[in-house]
PDB file of C-alpha atoms in Angstrom:
ATOM      1  CA  UNK A   1      42.928  57.168 -32.701  1.00 55.00           C
ATOM      2  CA  UNK A   2      41.118  53.806 -32.681  1.00 59.00           C
ATOM      3  CA  UNK A   3      39.704  52.040 -35.704  1.00 60.00           C
ATOM      4  CA  UNK A   4      35.878  51.965 -36.038  1.00 62.00           C
ATOM      5  CA  UNK A   5      34.138  48.778 -35.001  1.00 58.00           C
ATOM      6  CA  UNK A   6      32.496  47.079 -37.971  1.00 59.00           C
ATOM      7  CA  UNK A   7      28.740  46.652 -37.720  1.00 62.00           C
ATOM      8  CA  UNK A   8      28.624  43.102 -39.060  1.00 60.00           C
ATOM      9  CA  UNK A   9      30.800  40.987 -36.842  1.00 57.00           C
ATOM     10  CA  UNK A  10      31.189  37.367 -38.039  1.00 59.00           C
ATOM     11  CA  UNK A  11      30.185  34.669 -35.553  1.00 58.00           C
ATOM     12  CA  UNK A  12      33.152  33.170 -33.858  1.00 57.00           C
ATOM     13  CA  UNK A  13      33.467  29.397 -34.186  1.00 59.00           C
ATOM     14  CA  UNK A  14      32.872  27.301 -31.087  1.00 57.00           C
ATOM     15  CA  UNK A  15      35.967  26.428 -29.180  1.00 56.00           C
ATOM     16  CA  UNK A  16      36.407  22.653 -29.453  1.00 60.00           C
ATOM     17  CA  UNK A  17      36.707  20.604 -26.321  1.00 58.00           C
ATOM     18  CA  UNK A  18      34.694  22.903 -24.077  1.00 54.00           C
ATOM     19  CA  UNK A  19      32.910  20.743 -21.480  1.00 56.00           C
ATOM     20  CA  UNK A  20      29.185  21.189 -21.146  1.00 56.00           C
ATOM     21  CA  UNK A  21      27.842  22.142 -17.766  1.00 52.00           C
ATOM     22  CA  UNK A  22      25.947  19.280 -16.132  1.00 57.00           C
ATOM     23  CA  UNK A  23      22.687  19.827 -14.312  1.00 60.00           C
ATOM     24  CA  UNK A  24      23.062  19.649 -10.596  1.00 53.00           C
ATOM     25  CA  UNK A  25      19.621  19.406  -9.034  1.00 59.00           C
ATOM     26  CA  UNK A  26      19.502  20.347  -5.390  1.00 55.00           C
ATOM     27  CA  UNK A  27      17.687  17.818  -3.199  1.00 54.00           C
ATOM     28  CA  UNK A  28      14.672  19.088  -1.332  1.00 51.00           C
ATOM     29  CA  UNK A  29      16.185  18.161   2.024  1.00 51.00           C
ATOM     30  CA  UNK A  30      18.986  20.676   1.371  1.00 48.00           C
ATOM     31  CA  UNK A  31      16.454  23.513   1.101  1.00 50.00           C
ATOM     32  CA  UNK A  32      13.540  22.443   3.310  1.00 52.00           C
ATOM     33  CA  UNK A  33      14.324  21.279   6.804  1.00 59.00           C
ATOM     34  CA  UNK A  34      13.029  17.769   7.598  1.00 69.00           C
ATOM     35  CA  UNK A  35       9.965  17.690   9.804  1.00 81.00           C
ATOM     36  CA  UNK A  36       9.161  15.054  12.399  1.00 85.00           C
ATOM     37  CA  UNK A  37       5.639  13.669  12.673  1.00 85.00           C
ATOM     38  CA  UNK A  38       5.460  12.111  16.140  1.00 91.00           C
ATOM     39  CA  UNK A  39       1.664  11.787  16.169  1.00 94.00           C
ATOM     40  CA  UNK A  40       1.732   9.840  12.906  1.00 94.00           C
ATOM     41  CA  UNK A  41       4.471   7.609  14.296  1.00 96.00           C
ATOM     42  CA  UNK A  42       2.504   6.863  17.482  1.00 97.00           C
ATOM     43  CA  UNK A  43      -0.671   6.137  15.513  1.00 97.00           C
ATOM     44  CA  UNK A  44       1.140   3.702  13.218  1.00 97.00           C
ATOM     45  CA  UNK A  45       2.765   1.919  16.137  1.00 98.00           C
ATOM     46  CA  UNK A  46      -0.662   1.430  17.719  1.00 98.00           C
ATOM     47  CA  UNK A  47      -1.980  -0.055  14.461  1.00 98.00           C
ATOM     48  CA  UNK A  48       1.076  -2.332  14.281  1.00 98.00           C
ATOM     49  CA  UNK A  49       0.508  -3.552  17.841  1.00 98.00           C
ATOM     50  CA  UNK A  50      -3.155  -4.238  17.087  1.00 98.00           C
ATOM     51  CA  UNK A  51      -2.252  -6.165  13.942  1.00 98.00           C
ATOM     52  CA  UNK A  52       0.437  -8.159  15.741  1.00 98.00           C
ATOM     53  CA  UNK A  53      -1.997  -9.074  18.522  1.00 97.00           C
ATOM     54  CA  UNK A  54      -4.687 -10.168  16.043  1.00 97.00           C
ATOM     55  CA  UNK A  55      -2.272 -12.305  14.017  1.00 97.00           C
ATOM     56  CA  UNK A  56      -0.762 -13.864  17.150  1.00 97.00           C
ATOM     57  CA  UNK A  57      -4.142 -14.798  18.596  1.00 96.00           C
ATOM     58  CA  UNK A  58      -5.288 -16.245  15.283  1.00 95.00           C
ATOM     59  CA  UNK A  59      -2.121 -18.338  14.993  1.00 95.00           C
ATOM     60  CA  UNK A  60      -2.492 -19.628  18.563  1.00 95.00           C
ATOM     61  CA  UNK A  61      -6.172 -20.515  18.135  1.00 92.00           C
ATOM     62  CA  UNK A  62      -5.623 -22.672  15.051  1.00 88.00           C
ATOM     63  CA  UNK A  63      -2.888 -24.413  13.130  1.00 89.00           C
ATOM     64  CA  UNK A  64      -0.072 -21.900  12.500  1.00 93.00           C
ATOM     65  CA  UNK A  65       0.441 -23.097   8.924  1.00 93.00           C
ATOM     66  CA  UNK A  66      -3.258 -22.880   8.158  1.00 93.00           C
ATOM     67  CA  UNK A  67      -3.590 -19.443   9.757  1.00 94.00           C
ATOM     68  CA  UNK A  68      -0.562 -18.044   7.945  1.00 95.00           C
ATOM     69  CA  UNK A  69      -1.936 -19.361   4.642  1.00 95.00           C
ATOM     70  CA  UNK A  70      -4.845 -16.899   4.696  1.00 96.00           C
ATOM     71  CA  UNK A  71      -4.588 -13.851   2.464  1.00 97.00           C
ATOM     72  CA  UNK A  72      -5.937 -11.696   5.293  1.00 97.00           C
ATOM     73  CA  UNK A  73      -3.159 -12.792   7.649  1.00 97.00           C
ATOM     74  CA  UNK A  74      -0.429 -12.299   5.059  1.00 97.00           C
ATOM     75  CA  UNK A  75      -1.692  -8.867   4.022  1.00 98.00           C
ATOM     76  CA  UNK A  76      -1.942  -7.811   7.673  1.00 98.00           C
ATOM     77  CA  UNK A  77       1.651  -8.887   8.338  1.00 98.00           C
ATOM     78  CA  UNK A  78       2.828  -6.943   5.290  1.00 98.00           C
ATOM     79  CA  UNK A  79       0.855  -3.887   6.390  1.00 98.00           C
ATOM     80  CA  UNK A  80       2.320  -4.080   9.902  1.00 98.00           C
ATOM     81  CA  UNK A  81       5.867  -4.201   8.523  1.00 98.00           C
ATOM     82  CA  UNK A  82       5.251  -1.223   6.245  1.00 98.00           C
ATOM     83  CA  UNK A  83       3.602   0.829   9.005  1.00 98.00           C
ATOM     84  CA  UNK A  84       6.415   0.036  11.428  1.00 97.00           C
ATOM     85  CA  UNK A  85       9.027   1.300   8.966  1.00 97.00           C
ATOM     86  CA  UNK A  86       6.845   4.322   8.191  1.00 97.00           C
ATOM     87  CA  UNK A  87       6.513   5.080  11.909  1.00 97.00           C
ATOM     88  CA  UNK A  88      10.284   5.055  12.332  1.00 96.00           C
ATOM     89  CA  UNK A  89      10.761   7.402   9.392  1.00 95.00           C
ATOM     90  CA  UNK A  90       8.048   9.750  10.660  1.00 94.00           C
ATOM     91  CA  UNK A  91       9.636   9.814  14.121  1.00 94.00           C
ATOM     92  CA  UNK A  92      13.171  10.486  12.807  1.00 93.00           C
ATOM     93  CA  UNK A  93      12.112  12.986  10.097  1.00 89.00           C
ATOM     94  CA  UNK A  94      13.342  10.801   7.267  1.00 92.00           C
ATOM     95  CA  UNK A  95      11.872  10.550   3.792  1.00 92.00           C
ATOM     96  CA  UNK A  96       8.748   8.333   3.572  1.00 92.00           C
ATOM     97  CA  UNK A  97       8.846   4.844   2.123  1.00 95.00           C
ATOM     98  CA  UNK A  98       8.495   4.453  -1.660  1.00 96.00           C
ATOM     99  CA  UNK A  99       4.912   4.802  -2.804  1.00 96.00           C
ATOM    100  CA  UNK A 100       5.135   1.465  -4.610  1.00 96.00           C
ATOM    101  CA  UNK A 101       5.506  -0.237  -1.213  1.00 97.00           C
ATOM    102  CA  UNK A 102       2.954   1.756   0.752  1.00 97.00           C
ATOM    103  CA  UNK A 103       0.441   1.619  -2.106  1.00 97.00           C
ATOM    104  CA  UNK A 104       0.750  -2.159  -2.360  1.00 98.00           C
ATOM    105  CA  UNK A 105       0.150  -2.598   1.381  1.00 98.00           C
ATOM    106  CA  UNK A 106      -2.863  -0.282   1.187  1.00 98.00           C
ATOM    107  CA  UNK A 107      -4.310  -2.158  -1.794  1.00 98.00           C
ATOM    108  CA  UNK A 108      -3.930  -5.597  -0.194  1.00 98.00           C
ATOM    109  CA  UNK A 109      -5.544  -4.623   3.089  1.00 98.00           C
ATOM    110  CA  UNK A 110      -8.397  -2.943   1.179  1.00 98.00           C
ATOM    111  CA  UNK A 111      -8.854  -6.144  -0.850  1.00 98.00           C
ATOM    112  CA  UNK A 112      -9.013  -8.094   2.415  1.00 98.00           C
ATOM    113  CA  UNK A 113     -11.831  -5.924   3.740  1.00 98.00           C
ATOM    114  CA  UNK A 114     -13.846  -5.811   0.509  1.00 97.00           C
ATOM    115  CA  UNK A 115     -13.590  -9.537  -0.228  1.00 97.00           C
ATOM    116  CA  UNK A 116     -14.659 -10.398   3.300  1.00 97.00           C
ATOM    117  CA  UNK A 117     -17.626  -8.022   3.501  1.00 96.00           C
ATOM    118  CA  UNK A 118     -18.850  -8.345  -0.097  1.00 96.00           C
ATOM    119  CA  UNK A 119     -18.218 -12.049  -0.765  1.00 95.00           C
ATOM    120  CA  UNK A 120     -17.473 -14.057   2.364  1.00 96.00           C
ATOM    121  CA  UNK A 121     -19.666 -12.454   5.035  1.00 94.00           C
ATOM    122  CA  UNK A 122     -22.479 -11.547   2.638  1.00 93.00           C
ATOM    123  CA  UNK A 123     -25.225 -14.172   2.580  1.00 89.00           C
ATOM    124  CA  UNK A 124     -26.430 -12.888  -0.809  1.00 92.00           C
ATOM    125  CA  UNK A 125     -23.067 -13.461  -2.515  1.00 93.00           C
ATOM    126  CA  UNK A 126     -22.336 -16.649  -4.503  1.00 93.00           C
ATOM    127  CA  UNK A 127     -19.373 -17.501  -2.220  1.00 93.00           C
ATOM    128  CA  UNK A 128     -20.425 -17.073   1.428  1.00 93.00           C
ATOM    129  CA  UNK A 129     -18.555 -18.722   4.257  1.00 91.00           C
ATOM    130  CA  UNK A 130     -20.217 -21.725   5.853  1.00 85.00           C
ATOM    131  CA  UNK A 131     -19.969 -23.512   9.169  1.00 81.00           C
ATOM    132  CA  UNK A 132     -17.992 -22.064  12.054  1.00 79.00           C
ATOM    133  CA  UNK A 133     -16.195 -19.622   9.768  1.00 83.00           C
ATOM    134  CA  UNK A 134     -19.483 -17.923   8.923  1.00 83.00           C
ATOM    135  CA  UNK A 135     -20.345 -17.260  12.577  1.00 87.00           C
ATOM    136  CA  UNK A 136     -17.111 -17.008  14.590  1.00 89.00           C
ATOM    137  CA  UNK A 137     -17.377 -16.825  18.352  1.00 90.00           C
ATOM    138  CA  UNK A 138     -15.086 -15.817  21.181  1.00 92.00           C
ATOM    139  CA  UNK A 139     -11.596 -14.715  20.239  1.00 93.00           C
ATOM    140  CA  UNK A 140     -12.178 -15.822  16.640  1.00 93.00           C
ATOM    141  CA  UNK A 141     -14.901 -13.186  16.367  1.00 95.00           C
ATOM    142  CA  UNK A 142     -12.551 -10.553  17.784  1.00 96.00           C
ATOM    143  CA  UNK A 143      -9.690 -11.382  15.410  1.00 96.00           C
ATOM    144  CA  UNK A 144     -12.044 -11.628  12.429  1.00 96.00           C
ATOM    145  CA  UNK A 145     -13.380  -8.156  13.173  1.00 97.00           C
ATOM    146  CA  UNK A 146      -9.876  -6.742  13.655  1.00 97.00           C
ATOM    147  CA  UNK A 147      -8.335  -8.326  10.562  1.00 97.00           C
ATOM    148  CA  UNK A 148     -11.165  -7.579   8.160  1.00 97.00           C
ATOM    149  CA  UNK A 149     -12.602  -4.299   9.426  1.00 97.00           C
ATOM    150  CA  UNK A 150     -10.634  -2.383  12.049  1.00 98.00           C
ATOM    151  CA  UNK A 151      -7.115  -2.700  10.653  1.00 98.00           C
ATOM    152  CA  UNK A 152      -8.080  -1.964   7.002  1.00 98.00           C
ATOM    153  CA  UNK A 153     -10.058   1.073   8.197  1.00 98.00           C
ATOM    154  CA  UNK A 154      -7.051   2.235  10.222  1.00 98.00           C
ATOM    155  CA  UNK A 155      -4.799   1.840   7.172  1.00 98.00           C
ATOM    156  CA  UNK A 156      -7.180   3.899   5.042  1.00 97.00           C
ATOM    157  CA  UNK A 157      -7.310   6.589   7.731  1.00 97.00           C
ATOM    158  CA  UNK A 158      -3.503   6.710   7.838  1.00 97.00           C
ATOM    159  CA  UNK A 159      -3.388   7.104   4.056  1.00 96.00           C
ATOM    160  CA  UNK A 160      -6.063   9.809   3.931  1.00 95.00           C
ATOM    161  CA  UNK A 161      -5.062  11.841   6.986  1.00 95.00           C
ATOM    162  CA  UNK A 162      -1.341  11.300   7.577  1.00 94.00           C
ATOM    163  CA  UNK A 163       0.274  11.033   4.140  1.00 94.00           C
ATOM    164  CA  UNK A 164       0.857  13.513   1.343  1.00 93.00           C
ATOM    165  CA  UNK A 165      -1.282  13.042  -1.803  1.00 95.00           C
ATOM    166  CA  UNK A 166      -0.156  12.460  -5.351  1.00 93.00           C
ATOM    167  CA  UNK A 167       2.508   9.845  -4.599  1.00 95.00           C
ATOM    168  CA  UNK A 168       0.804   6.834  -6.216  1.00 96.00           C
ATOM    169  CA  UNK A 169       1.243   6.332  -9.965  1.00 96.00           C
ATOM    170  CA  UNK A 170      -0.660   4.435 -12.613  1.00 96.00           C
ATOM    171  CA  UNK A 171       2.402   2.475 -13.699  1.00 95.00           C
ATOM    172  CA  UNK A 172       2.486   0.819 -10.263  1.00 97.00           C
ATOM    173  CA  UNK A 173      -0.984  -0.745 -10.516  1.00 97.00           C
ATOM    174  CA  UNK A 174       0.011  -3.721 -12.667  1.00 96.00           C
ATOM    175  CA  UNK A 175       2.973  -4.661 -10.467  1.00 97.00           C
ATOM    176  CA  UNK A 176       0.738  -4.662  -7.383  1.00 98.00           C
ATOM    177  CA  UNK A 177      -1.219  -7.578  -8.868  1.00 97.00           C
ATOM    178  CA  UNK A 178       1.801  -9.870  -8.794  1.00 97.00           C
ATOM    179  CA  UNK A 179       1.153 -10.834  -5.186  1.00 98.00           C
ATOM    180  CA  UNK A 180      -2.532 -11.805  -5.701  1.00 97.00           C
ATOM    181  CA  UNK A 181      -1.384 -13.854  -8.704  1.00 97.00           C
ATOM    182  CA  UNK A 182       1.286 -15.536  -6.582  1.00 97.00           C
ATOM    183  CA  UNK A 183      -1.324 -16.250  -3.907  1.00 97.00           C
ATOM    184  CA  UNK A 184      -3.542 -17.930  -6.513  1.00 97.00           C
ATOM    185  CA  UNK A 185      -0.668 -20.233  -7.482  1.00 97.00           C
ATOM    186  CA  UNK A 186       0.025 -20.840  -3.804  1.00 97.00           C
ATOM    187  CA  UNK A 187      -3.603 -21.819  -3.236  1.00 96.00           C
ATOM    188  CA  UNK A 188      -3.505 -24.325  -6.113  1.00 96.00           C
ATOM    189  CA  UNK A 189      -0.218 -25.805  -4.903  1.00 95.00           C
ATOM    190  CA  UNK A 190      -1.443 -26.050  -1.328  1.00 95.00           C
ATOM    191  CA  UNK A 191      -4.632 -27.781  -2.463  1.00 94.00           C
ATOM    192  CA  UNK A 192      -2.683 -30.340  -4.470  1.00 93.00           C
ATOM    193  CA  UNK A 193      -0.452 -31.155  -1.513  1.00 93.00           C
ATOM    194  CA  UNK A 194      -3.396 -31.760   0.837  1.00 91.00           C
ATOM    195  CA  UNK A 195      -5.282 -35.054   0.355  1.00 89.00           C
ATOM    196  CA  UNK A 196      -8.730 -34.717  -1.274  1.00 86.00           C
ATOM    197  CA  UNK A 197     -11.606 -34.645   1.181  1.00 81.00           C
ATOM    198  CA  UNK A 198      -9.580 -32.912   3.890  1.00 84.00           C
ATOM    199  CA  UNK A 199     -11.397 -30.014   5.527  1.00 81.00           C
ATOM    200  CA  UNK A 200      -9.991 -26.624   4.674  1.00 84.00           C
ATOM    201  CA  UNK A 201      -8.159 -27.865   1.615  1.00 91.00           C
ATOM    202  CA  UNK A 202      -9.031 -24.563  -0.049  1.00 93.00           C
ATOM    203  CA  UNK A 203      -9.354 -21.588   2.283  1.00 93.00           C
ATOM    204  CA  UNK A 204     -11.762 -19.493   0.195  1.00 95.00           C
ATOM    205  CA  UNK A 205     -14.975 -20.686  -1.490  1.00 94.00           C
ATOM    206  CA  UNK A 206     -14.233 -18.931  -4.794  1.00 95.00           C
ATOM    207  CA  UNK A 207     -10.905 -20.819  -4.970  1.00 95.00           C
ATOM    208  CA  UNK A 208     -12.335 -24.223  -4.087  1.00 94.00           C
ATOM    209  CA  UNK A 209     -11.359 -26.486  -6.979  1.00 94.00           C
ATOM    210  CA  UNK A 210     -13.215 -29.451  -5.455  1.00 91.00           C
ATOM    211  CA  UNK A 211     -16.532 -27.597  -5.711  1.00 92.00           C
ATOM    212  CA  UNK A 212     -16.087 -25.552  -8.881  1.00 92.00           C
ATOM    213  CA  UNK A 213     -13.246 -27.132 -10.867  1.00 93.00           C
ATOM    214  CA  UNK A 214     -10.194 -25.413 -12.246  1.00 94.00           C
ATOM    215  CA  UNK A 215     -12.038 -23.805 -15.145  1.00 95.00           C
ATOM    216  CA  UNK A 216     -14.556 -21.978 -12.962  1.00 96.00           C
ATOM    217  CA  UNK A 217     -11.949 -21.099 -10.343  1.00 96.00           C
ATOM    218  CA  UNK A 218      -9.722 -19.550 -13.001  1.00 96.00           C
ATOM    219  CA  UNK A 219     -12.732 -17.592 -14.244  1.00 96.00           C
ATOM    220  CA  UNK A 220     -13.377 -16.374 -10.710  1.00 96.00           C
ATOM    221  CA  UNK A 221      -9.724 -15.430 -10.359  1.00 96.00           C
ATOM    222  CA  UNK A 222      -9.817 -13.474 -13.626  1.00 97.00           C
ATOM    223  CA  UNK A 223     -12.864 -11.471 -12.523  1.00 97.00           C
ATOM    224  CA  UNK A 224     -11.299 -10.797  -9.153  1.00 97.00           C
ATOM    225  CA  UNK A 225      -8.017  -9.772 -10.778  1.00 97.00           C
ATOM    226  CA  UNK A 226      -9.796  -7.251 -13.000  1.00 97.00           C
ATOM    227  CA  UNK A 227     -11.665  -5.949  -9.961  1.00 97.00           C
ATOM    228  CA  UNK A 228      -8.413  -5.593  -8.030  1.00 98.00           C
ATOM    229  CA  UNK A 229      -6.852  -3.683 -10.923  1.00 98.00           C
ATOM    230  CA  UNK A 230      -9.859  -1.350 -11.053  1.00 98.00           C
ATOM    231  CA  UNK A 231      -9.564  -0.861  -7.293  1.00 98.00           C
ATOM    232  CA  UNK A 232      -5.876   0.022  -7.663  1.00 98.00           C
ATOM    233  CA  UNK A 233      -6.699   2.618 -10.331  1.00 98.00           C
ATOM    234  CA  UNK A 234      -9.429   4.037  -8.091  1.00 98.00           C
ATOM    235  CA  UNK A 235      -6.997   4.414  -5.184  1.00 97.00           C
ATOM    236  CA  UNK A 236      -4.484   6.134  -7.463  1.00 97.00           C
ATOM    237  CA  UNK A 237      -7.153   8.531  -8.769  1.00 97.00           C
ATOM    238  CA  UNK A 238      -8.288   9.338  -5.233  1.00 97.00           C
ATOM    239  CA  UNK A 239      -4.696   9.883  -4.183  1.00 96.00           C
ATOM    240  CA  UNK A 240      -4.306  12.604  -6.823  1.00 96.00           C
ATOM    241  CA  UNK A 241      -7.698  14.181  -6.120  1.00 95.00           C
ATOM    242  CA  UNK A 242      -7.641  14.356  -2.319  1.00 94.00           C
ATOM    243  CA  UNK A 243      -6.361  17.423  -0.437  1.00 92.00           C
ATOM    244  CA  UNK A 244      -3.038  17.528   1.372  1.00 91.00           C
ATOM    245  CA  UNK A 245      -3.670  16.882   5.087  1.00 86.00           C
ATOM    246  CA  UNK A 246      -0.072  17.507   6.206  1.00 77.00           C
ATOM    247  CA  UNK A 247       0.683  20.746   4.382  1.00 70.00           C
ATOM    248  CA  UNK A 248       2.784  23.063   6.485  1.00 56.00           C
ATOM    249  CA  UNK A 249       4.664  26.294   5.925  1.00 48.00           C
ATOM    250  CA  UNK A 250       8.400  25.951   6.163  1.00 47.00           C
ATOM    251  CA  UNK A 251      10.386  28.637   7.958  1.00 49.00           C
ATOM    252  CA  UNK A 252      12.473  30.726   5.579  1.00 47.00           C
ATOM    253  CA  UNK A 253      14.365  32.761   8.177  1.00 46.00           C
ATOM    254  CA  UNK A 254      12.948  36.071   6.909  1.00 45.00           C
ATOM    255  CA  UNK A 255      10.321  38.076   8.716  1.00 49.00           C
ATOM    256  CA  UNK A 256       8.471  40.974   7.136  1.00 48.00           C
ATOM    257  CA  UNK A 257       8.073  44.082   9.257  1.00 51.00           C
ATOM    258  CA  UNK A 258       5.467  46.791   8.820  1.00 50.00           C
ATOM    259  CA  UNK A 259       6.710  49.938   7.115  1.00 49.00           C
ATOM    260  CA  UNK A 260       7.995  52.702   9.366  1.00 49.00           C
ATOM    261  CA  UNK A 261       6.237  56.041   9.296  1.00 43.00           C
TER     262      UNK A 261
END
């Protein structure tokens, strides 16, 4: 005959030295099969080829150093590099590039388009282009249109139609402004190295120290920097509000059949 089990059992002390189980998250690629996006890859390659042609023509038509000193040229080269890597990943079904990289390229090409159309090509703005730059002809007109309108529009279309939403983050906005700040320092350094009175000493009217002085140029740069930061926040907000254009149903391997009878 067995002894009765007492109702109040004391809690047993924890066994010392027992290792705690560590979390082992399963990567998404182990559950969801990678998906190739050949149409996105082809589209990005076409944009890269267009950007490369525009930059090459612009470099051949003018001094290479002067052409490569433009913010529009530099941002287009960066965008082409990012899109080329993104095209390869889309073609081989690999994970997309980090959003900090793709978001920066998107912001810079959007800045290129907005600055050109709102400040440089707008006769009502306080900093319009003058001379031949205001009315380009021939191949200069073609490259100007490609660099400041077509390619930024193509980059926005790629972001809106071919990428998943919600990947940009607010913490990235401040770091994206490091390049515009570096370009401002580059513009000042370049202007100091070129003799005064030389044409094209400063490439943009709002950065022309000879006309406005350092105090006013720094004020212009501050206003532009705040505008760029607001633009970055706007892109991030739109990225979280827009629908998912590439949503697809993954195959689970199970198929439901209608009931028998």
